[in-house]
PDB file of C-alpha atoms in Angstrom:
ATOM      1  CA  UNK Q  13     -12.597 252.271  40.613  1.00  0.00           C
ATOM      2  CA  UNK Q  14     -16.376 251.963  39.371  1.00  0.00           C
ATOM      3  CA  UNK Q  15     -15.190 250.590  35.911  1.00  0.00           C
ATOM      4  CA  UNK Q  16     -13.172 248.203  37.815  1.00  0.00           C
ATOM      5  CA  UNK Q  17     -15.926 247.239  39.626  1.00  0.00           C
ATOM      6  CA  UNK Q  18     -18.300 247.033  36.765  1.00  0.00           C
ATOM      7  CA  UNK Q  19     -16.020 245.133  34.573  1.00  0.00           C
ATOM      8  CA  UNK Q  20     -15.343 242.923  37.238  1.00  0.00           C
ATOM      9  CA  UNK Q  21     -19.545 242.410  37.465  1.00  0.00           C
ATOM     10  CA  UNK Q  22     -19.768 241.928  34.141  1.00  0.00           C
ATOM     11  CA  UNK Q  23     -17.270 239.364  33.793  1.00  0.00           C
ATOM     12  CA  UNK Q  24     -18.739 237.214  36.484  1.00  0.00           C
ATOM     13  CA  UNK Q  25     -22.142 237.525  34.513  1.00  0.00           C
ATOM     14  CA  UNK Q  26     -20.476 236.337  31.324  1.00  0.00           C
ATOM     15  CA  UNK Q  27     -18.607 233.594  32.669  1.00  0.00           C
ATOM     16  CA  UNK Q  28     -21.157 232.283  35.189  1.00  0.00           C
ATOM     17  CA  UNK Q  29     -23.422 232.135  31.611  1.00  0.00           C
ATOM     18  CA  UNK Q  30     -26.133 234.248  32.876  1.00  0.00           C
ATOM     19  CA  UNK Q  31     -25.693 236.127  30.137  1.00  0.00           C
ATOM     20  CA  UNK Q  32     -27.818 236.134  26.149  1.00  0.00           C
ATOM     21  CA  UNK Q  33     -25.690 234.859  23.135  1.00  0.00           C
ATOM     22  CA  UNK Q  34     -27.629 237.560  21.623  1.00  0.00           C
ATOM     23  CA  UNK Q  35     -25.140 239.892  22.981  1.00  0.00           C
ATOM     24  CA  UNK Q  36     -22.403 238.788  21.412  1.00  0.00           C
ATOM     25  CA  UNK Q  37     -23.671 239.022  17.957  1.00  0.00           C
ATOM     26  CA  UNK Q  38     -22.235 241.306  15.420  1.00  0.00           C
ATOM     27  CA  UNK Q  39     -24.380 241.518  11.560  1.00  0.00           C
ATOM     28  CA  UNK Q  40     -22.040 243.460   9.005  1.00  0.00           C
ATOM     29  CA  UNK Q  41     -22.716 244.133   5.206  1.00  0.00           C
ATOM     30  CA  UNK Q  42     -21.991 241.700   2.738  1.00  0.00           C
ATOM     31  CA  UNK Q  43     -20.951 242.517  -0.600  1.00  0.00           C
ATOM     32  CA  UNK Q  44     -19.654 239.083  -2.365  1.00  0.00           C
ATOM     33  CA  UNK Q  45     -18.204 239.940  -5.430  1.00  0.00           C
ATOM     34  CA  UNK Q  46     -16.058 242.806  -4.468  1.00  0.00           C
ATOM     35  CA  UNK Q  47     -13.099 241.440  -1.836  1.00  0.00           C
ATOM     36  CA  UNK Q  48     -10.145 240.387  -3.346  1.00  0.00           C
ATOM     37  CA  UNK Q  49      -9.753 236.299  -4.091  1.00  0.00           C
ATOM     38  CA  UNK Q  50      -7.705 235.330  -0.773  1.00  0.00           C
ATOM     39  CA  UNK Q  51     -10.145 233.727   2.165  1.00  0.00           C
ATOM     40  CA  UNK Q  52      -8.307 235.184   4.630  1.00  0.00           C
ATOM     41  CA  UNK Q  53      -8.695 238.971   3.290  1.00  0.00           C
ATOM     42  CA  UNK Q  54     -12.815 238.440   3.503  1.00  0.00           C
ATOM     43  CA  UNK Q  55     -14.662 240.369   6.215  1.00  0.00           C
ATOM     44  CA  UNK Q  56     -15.800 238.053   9.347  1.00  0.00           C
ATOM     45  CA  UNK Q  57     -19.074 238.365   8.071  1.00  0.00           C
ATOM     46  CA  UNK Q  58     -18.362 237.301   4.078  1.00  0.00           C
ATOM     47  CA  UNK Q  59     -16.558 234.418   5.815  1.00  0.00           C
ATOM     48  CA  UNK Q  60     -19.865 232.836   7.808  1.00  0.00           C
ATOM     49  CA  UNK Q  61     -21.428 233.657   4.094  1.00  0.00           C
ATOM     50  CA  UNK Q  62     -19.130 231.288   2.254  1.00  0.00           C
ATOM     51  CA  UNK Q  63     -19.388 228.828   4.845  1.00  0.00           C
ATOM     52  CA  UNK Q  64     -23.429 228.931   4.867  1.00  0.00           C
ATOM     53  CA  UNK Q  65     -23.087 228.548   0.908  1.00  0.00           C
ATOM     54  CA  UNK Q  66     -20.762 226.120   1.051  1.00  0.00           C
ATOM     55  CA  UNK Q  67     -23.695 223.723   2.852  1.00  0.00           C
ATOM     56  CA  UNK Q  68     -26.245 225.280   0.159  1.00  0.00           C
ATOM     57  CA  UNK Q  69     -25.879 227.191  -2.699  1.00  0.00           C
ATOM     58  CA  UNK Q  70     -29.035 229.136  -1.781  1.00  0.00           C
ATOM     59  CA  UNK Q  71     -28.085 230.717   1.288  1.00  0.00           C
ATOM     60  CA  UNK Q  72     -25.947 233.454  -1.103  1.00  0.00           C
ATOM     61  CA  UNK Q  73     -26.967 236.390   0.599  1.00  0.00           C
ATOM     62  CA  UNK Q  74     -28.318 239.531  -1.109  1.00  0.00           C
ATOM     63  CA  UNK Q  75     -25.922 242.721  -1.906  1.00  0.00           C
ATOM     64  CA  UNK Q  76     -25.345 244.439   1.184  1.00  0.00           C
ATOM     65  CA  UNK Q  77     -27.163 241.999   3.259  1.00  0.00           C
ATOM     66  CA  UNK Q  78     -26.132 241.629   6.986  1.00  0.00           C
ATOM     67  CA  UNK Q  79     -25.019 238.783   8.030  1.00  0.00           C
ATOM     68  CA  UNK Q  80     -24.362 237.548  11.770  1.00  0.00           C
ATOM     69  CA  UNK Q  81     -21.817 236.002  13.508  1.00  0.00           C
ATOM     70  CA  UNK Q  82     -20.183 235.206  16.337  1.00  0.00           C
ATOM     71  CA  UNK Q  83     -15.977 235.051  16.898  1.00  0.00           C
ATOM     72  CA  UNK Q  84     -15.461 232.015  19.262  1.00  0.00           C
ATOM     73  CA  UNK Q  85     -13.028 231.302  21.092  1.00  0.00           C
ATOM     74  CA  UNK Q  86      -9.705 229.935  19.073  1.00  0.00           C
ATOM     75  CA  UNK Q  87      -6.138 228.142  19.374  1.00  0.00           C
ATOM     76  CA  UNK Q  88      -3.811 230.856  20.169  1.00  0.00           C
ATOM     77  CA  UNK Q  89      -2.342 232.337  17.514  1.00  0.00           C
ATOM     78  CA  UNK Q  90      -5.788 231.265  15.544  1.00  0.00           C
ATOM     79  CA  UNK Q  91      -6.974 233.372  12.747  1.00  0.00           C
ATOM     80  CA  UNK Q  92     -10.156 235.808  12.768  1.00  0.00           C
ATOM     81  CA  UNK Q  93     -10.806 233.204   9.694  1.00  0.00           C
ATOM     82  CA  UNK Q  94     -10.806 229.644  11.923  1.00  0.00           C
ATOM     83  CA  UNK Q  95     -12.906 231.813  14.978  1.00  0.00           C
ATOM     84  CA  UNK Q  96     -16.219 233.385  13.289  1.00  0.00           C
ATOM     85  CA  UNK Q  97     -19.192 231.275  13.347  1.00  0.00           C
ATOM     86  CA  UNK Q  98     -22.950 231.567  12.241  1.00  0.00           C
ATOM     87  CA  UNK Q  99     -24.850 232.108  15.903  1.00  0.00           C
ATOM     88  CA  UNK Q 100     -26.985 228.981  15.094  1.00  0.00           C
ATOM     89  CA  UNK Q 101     -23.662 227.046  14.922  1.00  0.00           C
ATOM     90  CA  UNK Q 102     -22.125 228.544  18.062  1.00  0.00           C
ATOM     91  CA  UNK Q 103     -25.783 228.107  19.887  1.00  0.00           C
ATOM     92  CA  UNK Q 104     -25.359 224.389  19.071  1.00  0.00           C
ATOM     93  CA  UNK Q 105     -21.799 224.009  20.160  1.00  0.00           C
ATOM     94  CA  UNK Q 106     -22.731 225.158  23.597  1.00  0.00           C
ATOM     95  CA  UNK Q 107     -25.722 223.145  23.930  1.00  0.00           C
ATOM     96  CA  UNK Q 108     -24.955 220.095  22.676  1.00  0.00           C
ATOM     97  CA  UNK Q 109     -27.955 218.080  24.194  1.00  0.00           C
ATOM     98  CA  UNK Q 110     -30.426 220.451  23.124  1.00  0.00           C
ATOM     99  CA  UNK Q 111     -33.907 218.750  23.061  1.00  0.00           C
ATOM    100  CA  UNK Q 112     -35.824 220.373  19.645  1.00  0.00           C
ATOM    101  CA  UNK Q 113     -38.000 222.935  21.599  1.00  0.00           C
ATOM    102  CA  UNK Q 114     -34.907 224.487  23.285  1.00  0.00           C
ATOM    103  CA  UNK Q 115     -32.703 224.643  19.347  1.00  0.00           C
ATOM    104  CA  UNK Q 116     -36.345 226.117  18.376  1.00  0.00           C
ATOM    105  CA  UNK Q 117     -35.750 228.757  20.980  1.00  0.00           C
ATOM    106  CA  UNK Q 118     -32.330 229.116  20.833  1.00  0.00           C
ATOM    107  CA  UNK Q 119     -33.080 230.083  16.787  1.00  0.00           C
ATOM    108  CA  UNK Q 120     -35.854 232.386  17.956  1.00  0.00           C
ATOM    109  CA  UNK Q 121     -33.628 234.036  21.024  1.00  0.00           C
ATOM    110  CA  UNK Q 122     -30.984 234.531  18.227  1.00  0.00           C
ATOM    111  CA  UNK Q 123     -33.469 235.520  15.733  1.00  0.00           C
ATOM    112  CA  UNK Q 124     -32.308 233.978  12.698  1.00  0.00           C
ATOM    113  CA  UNK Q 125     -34.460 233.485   9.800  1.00  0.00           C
ATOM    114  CA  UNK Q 126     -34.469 230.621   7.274  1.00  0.00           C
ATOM    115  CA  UNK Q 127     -33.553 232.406   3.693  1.00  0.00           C
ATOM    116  CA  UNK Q 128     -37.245 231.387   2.570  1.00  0.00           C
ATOM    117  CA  UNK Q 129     -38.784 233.475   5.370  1.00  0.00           C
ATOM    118  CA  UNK Q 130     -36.490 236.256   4.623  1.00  0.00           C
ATOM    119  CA  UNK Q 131     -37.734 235.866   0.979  1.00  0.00           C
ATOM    120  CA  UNK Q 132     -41.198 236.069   2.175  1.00  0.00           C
ATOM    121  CA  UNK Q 133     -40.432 238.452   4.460  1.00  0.00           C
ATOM    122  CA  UNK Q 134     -38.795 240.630   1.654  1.00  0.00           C
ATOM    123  CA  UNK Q 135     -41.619 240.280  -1.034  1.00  0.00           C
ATOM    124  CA  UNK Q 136     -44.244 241.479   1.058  1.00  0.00           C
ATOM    125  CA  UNK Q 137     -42.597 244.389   1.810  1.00  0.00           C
ATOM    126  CA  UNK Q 138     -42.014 245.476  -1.486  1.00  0.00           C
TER     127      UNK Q 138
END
């Protein structure tokens, strides 16, 4: 009865959107270069890769980079292929008449980085 209950609570949470995008994000591994040819035999997360390379060739992620995304909600009988998204993408989909400031904290609540901070970000570490 209390998972009932707390399902039940955490449903109402989710669809009364008082919930953070942020928890619906999943980052995997990349590794373009090693899946097989097909689109529909990449990984979710090789998929929102191709797409953000598709837009610009610079956004090729490094070798076992993680990459987020977000599975939306699809057609039935949609594939896995049609329903992953990058998180900015899905942030802008539900707020379509975002104002700049809240897209600048949207990307910040999501905490995406641009490939040149990550860049940065990586050659100061090293």
């Amino acid at each position: 009865m209390q998972v009932k209950t707390y399902l039940q609570r955490q449903w109402k949470r989710i669809l009364s959107g008082r919930v953070s995008l942020k928890d619906f994000i999943f980052a995997k591994e990349v590794r373009l270069g090693t899946y097989s040819a097909r689109i529909s035999s990449l990984p979710p997360a090789a998929i929102v890769a191709t797409k953000a390379m598709r837009v610009d060739r610079r956004a090729e992620p490094r070798y076992a980079e993680r990459i987020p995304y977000v599975v939306i909600h699809g057609e039935p009988g949609a594939r896995l292929v049609d329903m992953v998204v990058d998180p900015l993408e899905a942030s802008a989909r539900l707020c379509n008449q975002c104002s700049e400031n809240e897209v600048a904290a949207a990307t910040a609540v999501i905490g995406k980085t641009s490939k040149l901070e990550q860049e940065m970000q990586h050659l100061v570490s090293v």
